[in-house]
Coordinates of C-alpha atoms in Angstrom, one line a residue:
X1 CA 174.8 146.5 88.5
X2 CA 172.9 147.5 85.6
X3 CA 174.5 145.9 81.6
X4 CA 173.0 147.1 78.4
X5 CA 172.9 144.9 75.6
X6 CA 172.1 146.3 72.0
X7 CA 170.6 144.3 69.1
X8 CA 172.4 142.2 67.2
X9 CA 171.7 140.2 63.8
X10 CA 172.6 136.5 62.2
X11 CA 175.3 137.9 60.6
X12 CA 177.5 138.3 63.7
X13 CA 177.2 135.0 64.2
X14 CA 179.2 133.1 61.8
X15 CA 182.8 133.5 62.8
X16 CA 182.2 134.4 66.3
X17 CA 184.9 132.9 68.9
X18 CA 182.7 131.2 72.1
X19 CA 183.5 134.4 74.2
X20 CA 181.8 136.7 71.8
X21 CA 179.1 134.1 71.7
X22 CA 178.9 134.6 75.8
X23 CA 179.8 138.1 75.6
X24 CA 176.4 139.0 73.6
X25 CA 173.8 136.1 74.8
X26 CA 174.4 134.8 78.1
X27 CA 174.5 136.9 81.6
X28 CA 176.1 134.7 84.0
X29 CA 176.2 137.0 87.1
X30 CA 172.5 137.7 87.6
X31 CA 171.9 136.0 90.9
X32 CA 174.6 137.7 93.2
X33 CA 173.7 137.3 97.1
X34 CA 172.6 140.5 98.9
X35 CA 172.0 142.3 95.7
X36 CA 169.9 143.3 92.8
X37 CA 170.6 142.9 89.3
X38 CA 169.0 144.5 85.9
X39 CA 170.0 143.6 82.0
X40 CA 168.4 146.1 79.9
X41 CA 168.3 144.8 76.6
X42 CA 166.9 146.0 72.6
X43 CA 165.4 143.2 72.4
X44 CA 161.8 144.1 72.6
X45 CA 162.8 146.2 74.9
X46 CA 163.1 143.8 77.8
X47 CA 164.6 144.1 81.2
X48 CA 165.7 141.0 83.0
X49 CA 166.3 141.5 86.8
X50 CA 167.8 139.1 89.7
X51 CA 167.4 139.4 93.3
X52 CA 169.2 137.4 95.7
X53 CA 167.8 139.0 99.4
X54 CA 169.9 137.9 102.2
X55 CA 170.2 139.7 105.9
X56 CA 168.3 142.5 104.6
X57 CA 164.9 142.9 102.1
X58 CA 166.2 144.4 98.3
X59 CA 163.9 147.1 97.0
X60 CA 163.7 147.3 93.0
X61 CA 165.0 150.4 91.8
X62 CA 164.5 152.0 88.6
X63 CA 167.3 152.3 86.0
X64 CA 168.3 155.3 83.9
X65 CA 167.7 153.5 80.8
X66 CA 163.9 153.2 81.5
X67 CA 163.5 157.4 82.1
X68 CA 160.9 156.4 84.4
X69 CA 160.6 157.4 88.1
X70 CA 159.5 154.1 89.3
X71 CA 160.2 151.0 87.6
X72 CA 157.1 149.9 86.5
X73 CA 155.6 153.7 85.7
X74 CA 155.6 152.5 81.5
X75 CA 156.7 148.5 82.3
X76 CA 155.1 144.7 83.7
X77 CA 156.8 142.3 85.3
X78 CA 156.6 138.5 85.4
X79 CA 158.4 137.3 88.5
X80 CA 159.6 133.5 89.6
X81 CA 161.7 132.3 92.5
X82 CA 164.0 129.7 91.2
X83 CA 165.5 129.8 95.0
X84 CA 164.8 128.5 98.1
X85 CA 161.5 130.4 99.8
X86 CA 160.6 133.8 100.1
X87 CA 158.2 136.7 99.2
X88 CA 157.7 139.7 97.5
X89 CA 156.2 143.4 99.1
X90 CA 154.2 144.9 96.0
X91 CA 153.0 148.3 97.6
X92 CA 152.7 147.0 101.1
X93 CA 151.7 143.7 100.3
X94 CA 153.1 140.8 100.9
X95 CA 153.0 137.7 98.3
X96 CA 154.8 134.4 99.7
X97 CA 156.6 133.0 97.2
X98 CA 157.9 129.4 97.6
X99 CA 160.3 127.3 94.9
X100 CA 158.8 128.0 91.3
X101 CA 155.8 129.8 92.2
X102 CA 154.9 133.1 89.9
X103 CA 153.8 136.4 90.5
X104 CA 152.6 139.1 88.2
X105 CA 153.0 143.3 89.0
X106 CA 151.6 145.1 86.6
X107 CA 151.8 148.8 85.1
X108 CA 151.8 151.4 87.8
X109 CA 152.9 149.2 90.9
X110 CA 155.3 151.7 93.1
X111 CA 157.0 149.8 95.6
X112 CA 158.4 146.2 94.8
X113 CA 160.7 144.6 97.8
X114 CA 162.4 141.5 97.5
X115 CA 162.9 139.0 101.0
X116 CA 164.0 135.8 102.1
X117 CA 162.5 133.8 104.8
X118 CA 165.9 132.1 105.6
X119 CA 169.1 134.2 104.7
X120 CA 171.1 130.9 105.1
X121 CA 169.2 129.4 102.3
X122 CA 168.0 132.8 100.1
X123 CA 165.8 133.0 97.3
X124 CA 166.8 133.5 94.1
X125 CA 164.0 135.9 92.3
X126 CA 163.9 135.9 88.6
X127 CA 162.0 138.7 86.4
X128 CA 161.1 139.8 83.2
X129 CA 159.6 142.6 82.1
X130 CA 158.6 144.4 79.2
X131 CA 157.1 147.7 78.4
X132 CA 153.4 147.6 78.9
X133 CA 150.4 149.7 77.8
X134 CA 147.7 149.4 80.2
X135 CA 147.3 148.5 83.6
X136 CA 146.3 144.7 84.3
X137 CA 145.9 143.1 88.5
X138 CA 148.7 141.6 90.6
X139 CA 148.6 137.7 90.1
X140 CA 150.1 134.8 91.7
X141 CA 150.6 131.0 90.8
X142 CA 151.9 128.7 92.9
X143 CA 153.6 126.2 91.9
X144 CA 151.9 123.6 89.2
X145 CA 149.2 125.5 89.6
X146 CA 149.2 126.9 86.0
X147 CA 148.1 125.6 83.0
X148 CA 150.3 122.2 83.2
X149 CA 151.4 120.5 79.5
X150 CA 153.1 117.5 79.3
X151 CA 155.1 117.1 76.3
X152 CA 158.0 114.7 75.0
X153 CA 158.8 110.7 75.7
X154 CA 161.5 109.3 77.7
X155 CA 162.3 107.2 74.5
X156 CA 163.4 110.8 73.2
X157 CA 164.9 111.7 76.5
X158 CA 162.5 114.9 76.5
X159 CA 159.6 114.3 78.6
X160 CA 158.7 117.7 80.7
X161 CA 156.4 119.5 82.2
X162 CA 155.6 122.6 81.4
X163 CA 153.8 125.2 83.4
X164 CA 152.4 127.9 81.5
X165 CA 151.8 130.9 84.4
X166 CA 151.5 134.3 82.3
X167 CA 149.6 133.2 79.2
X168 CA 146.6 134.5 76.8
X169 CA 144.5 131.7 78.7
X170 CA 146.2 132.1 82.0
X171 CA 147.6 135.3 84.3
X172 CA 146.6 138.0 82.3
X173 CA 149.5 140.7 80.8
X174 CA 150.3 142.8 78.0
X175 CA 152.6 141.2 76.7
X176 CA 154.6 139.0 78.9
X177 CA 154.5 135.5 78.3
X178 CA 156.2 133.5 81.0
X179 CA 156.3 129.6 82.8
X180 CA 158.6 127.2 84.1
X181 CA 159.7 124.1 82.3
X182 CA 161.0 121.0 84.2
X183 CA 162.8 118.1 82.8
X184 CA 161.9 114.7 84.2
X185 CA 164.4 112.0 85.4
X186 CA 166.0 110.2 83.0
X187 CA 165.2 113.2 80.1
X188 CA 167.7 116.2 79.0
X189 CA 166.4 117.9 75.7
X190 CA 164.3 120.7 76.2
X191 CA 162.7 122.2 73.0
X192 CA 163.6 119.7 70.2
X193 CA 162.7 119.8 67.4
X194 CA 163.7 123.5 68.0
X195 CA 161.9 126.3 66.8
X196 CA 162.1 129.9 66.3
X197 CA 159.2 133.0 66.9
X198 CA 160.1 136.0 64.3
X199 CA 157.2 138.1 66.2
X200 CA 159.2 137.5 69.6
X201 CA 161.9 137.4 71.7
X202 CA 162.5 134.5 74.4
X203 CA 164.6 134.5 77.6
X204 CA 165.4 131.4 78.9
X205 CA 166.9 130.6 83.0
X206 CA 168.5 127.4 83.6
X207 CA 168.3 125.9 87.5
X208 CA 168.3 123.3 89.0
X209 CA 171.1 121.8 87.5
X210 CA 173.7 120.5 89.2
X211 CA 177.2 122.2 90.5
X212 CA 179.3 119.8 88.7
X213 CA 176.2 119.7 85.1
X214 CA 176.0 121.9 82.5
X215 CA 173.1 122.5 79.7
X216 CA 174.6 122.1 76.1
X217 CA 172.4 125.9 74.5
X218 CA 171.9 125.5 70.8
X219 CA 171.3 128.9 69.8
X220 CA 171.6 130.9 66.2
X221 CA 169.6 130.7 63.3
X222 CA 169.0 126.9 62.0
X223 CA 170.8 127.0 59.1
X224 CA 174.3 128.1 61.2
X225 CA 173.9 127.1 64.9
X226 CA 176.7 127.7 67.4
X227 CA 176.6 126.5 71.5
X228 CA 177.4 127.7 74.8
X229 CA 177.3 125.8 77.8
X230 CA 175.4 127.0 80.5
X231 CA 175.3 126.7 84.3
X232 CA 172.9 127.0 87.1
X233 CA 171.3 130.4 87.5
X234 CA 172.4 131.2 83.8
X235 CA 170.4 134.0 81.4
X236 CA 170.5 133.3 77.6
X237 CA 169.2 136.0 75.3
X238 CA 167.7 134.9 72.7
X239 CA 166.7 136.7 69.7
X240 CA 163.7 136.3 67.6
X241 CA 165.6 134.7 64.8
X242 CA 167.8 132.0 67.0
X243 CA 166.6 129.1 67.7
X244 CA 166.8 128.0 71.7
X245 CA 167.1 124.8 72.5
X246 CA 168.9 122.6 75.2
X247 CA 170.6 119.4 76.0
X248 CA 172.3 118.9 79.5
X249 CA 174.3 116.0 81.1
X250 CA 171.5 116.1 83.9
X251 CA 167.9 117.0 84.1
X252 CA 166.9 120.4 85.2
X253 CA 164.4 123.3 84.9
X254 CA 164.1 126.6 83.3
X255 CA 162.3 129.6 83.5
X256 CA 161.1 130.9 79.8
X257 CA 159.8 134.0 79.5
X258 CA 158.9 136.1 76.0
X259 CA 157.5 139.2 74.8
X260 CA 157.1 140.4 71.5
X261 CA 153.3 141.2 68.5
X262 CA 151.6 138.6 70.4
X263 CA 151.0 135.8 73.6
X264 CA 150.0 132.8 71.5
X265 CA 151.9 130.0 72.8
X266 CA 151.7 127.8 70.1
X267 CA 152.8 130.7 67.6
X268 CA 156.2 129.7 66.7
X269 CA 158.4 128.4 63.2
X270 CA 159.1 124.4 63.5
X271 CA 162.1 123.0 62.4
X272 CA 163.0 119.7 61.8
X273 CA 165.7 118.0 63.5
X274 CA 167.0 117.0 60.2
X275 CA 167.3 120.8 58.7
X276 CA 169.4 122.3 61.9
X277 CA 173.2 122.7 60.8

C-alpha cells in the first residue's frame, strides 16, 4: 500500500470537520502484519514506511513516486522498532534490533529486509526518510544509548526522556533528525509549551499506549488549533507551521522524526501556553 499526501496550508484548517482533519494528518493503518507500508508525502519530501514481518522477512521496495530503482538510490532512512524484537538485513547484513533501538541506512544502500525473531510477537519497524545528498555510514543505537535529555516535572505532568539518535551531535545524516521520547509514570504532556519549526517538517509515532488510551494531538497553527485523538501505532503529519503537541489519558512514547534547512534540535518557535487558541 503506497498513499500520497500533497501539501496543504493553515487556511484549510479552519472549518475543517474531524475527518478531514484525519483525512490529511494522521495515517492510522501503517503497522499492518505481514506487510509493508509507504506514505509519500510534499512535505519535504518525506516518505514514512511501516513494516510489520511475520512468517516471512519483508524486503523494502521502491515506490513509483521516488523514480528511483532502489529505494534509497537519491533517499536516507532513520529506522526504529516500536515492536517487540527483531532485525534488519542492509545489503547482507544483519542489525538486531530490540524495542526502541535505531538504525541509520544511508544514500546508496540496495537491499533493506525487514524480520522478526518471534512471528507470534512481531516487530513493528518505523522509518523516515528523506531525500539525501551524499552518502553517510550505516549506524545503530540501541536503546538509551543516544544522547539522553531529561526534560519536564511531574508537578507539570511532563517529565520525559528524550533520546536523541539521528542528530547534528549524534548518528550522522543529511538531513534526518530522529529519537524516541518516553513519558514517565504519572506524566502525559509531551511538548508543552508547544512549539513550531518554519524550516521543518516533524512526524510524530505514538506507542506504547494502551488498547483502551488515546493521546489527545493538538495540531494547527497557535492562533487556531484543532485535535485528533490518536491511538497506538498512529502517524501524524505535521507541517512546519502546526504546532505538535500531546496529552494522553496514559503515559506512552513516541517516535519523532524531522527533516527540513537544518538538524539543530533546539531550532524551533516557542509559544507560550497562554497564546495557543
Amino acid at each position: 500500500m503506497t498513499a500520497v499526501y500533497g501539501p496543504t496550508s493553515p487556511e484549510q484548517i479552519p472549518g475543517a470537520t474531524q475527518q478531514q482533519l484525519r483525512d490529511r494528518y494522521l495515517i492510522e493503518d501503517l503497522f499492518v502484519p505481514g506487510s509493508v507500508r509507504t506514505v509519500v508525502t510534499h512535505y519535504d519530501r518525506v516518505v514514512a514506511v511501516g513494516a510489520v514481518p511475520t512468517h516471512a522477512p519483508l524486503g523494502l521496495e521502491t515506490v513509483p513516486e521516488i523514480r528511483s530503482e532502489q529505494f534509497l538510490d537519491h533517499r536516507e532512512i532513520g529506522i526504529v522498532n516500536i515492536g517487540a524484537a527483531g532485525a534488519v538485513h542492509a545489503d547482507g547484513e544483519r542489525h538486531a534490533m530490540p524495542t526502541g533501538a535505531c538504525l541509520y541506512l544511508g544514500r546508496g544502500v540496495k537491499d533493506v529486509v525487514f524480520e522478526s525473531d518471534d512471528a507470534g510477537t512481531p516487530a513493528r519497524f518505523y522509518g523516515f526518510s528523506a531525500p539525501a545528498h551524499a552518502t553517510y555510514p550505516t549506524a545503530l543505537v540501541a536503546p538509551g544509548q543516544g544522547t539522553v535529555r531529561e526534560l519536564g516535572d511531574p508537578l507539570t505532568s511532563n517529565r520525559r526522556t528524550i533520546n536523541q539518535y539521528i542528530h547534528e551531535d549524534g548518528v550522522r545524516s543529511c538531513q534526518v533528525v530522529m529519537g524516541v521520547t518516553q513519558l514517565h509514570p504519572g506524566s502525559m504532556w509531551n511538548t508543552m509549551p508547544a512549539h513550531t519549526h518554519d524550516r521543518r517538517t516533524e512526524f510524530y509515532v505514538y506507542f506504547d499506549v494502551p488498547e483502551e488510551a488515546r493521546v489527545v494531538h493538538l495540531m494547527g497553527e497557535p492562533s487556531e488549533t484543532r485535535h485528533m485523538l490518536v491511538g497506538d501505532g498512529g502517524l501524524v503529519l505535521s507541517p512546519s507551521w502546526s504546532i505538535h503537541s500531546g496529552v494522553g489519558t496514559s503515559n506512552y512514547s513516541f517516535v519523532w522524526a524531522m527533516a527540513g534547512e537544518n538538524q539543530a534540535f533546539d531550532d524551533m518557535d516557542g509559544v507560550a501556553i497562554a497564546e495557543v487558541r
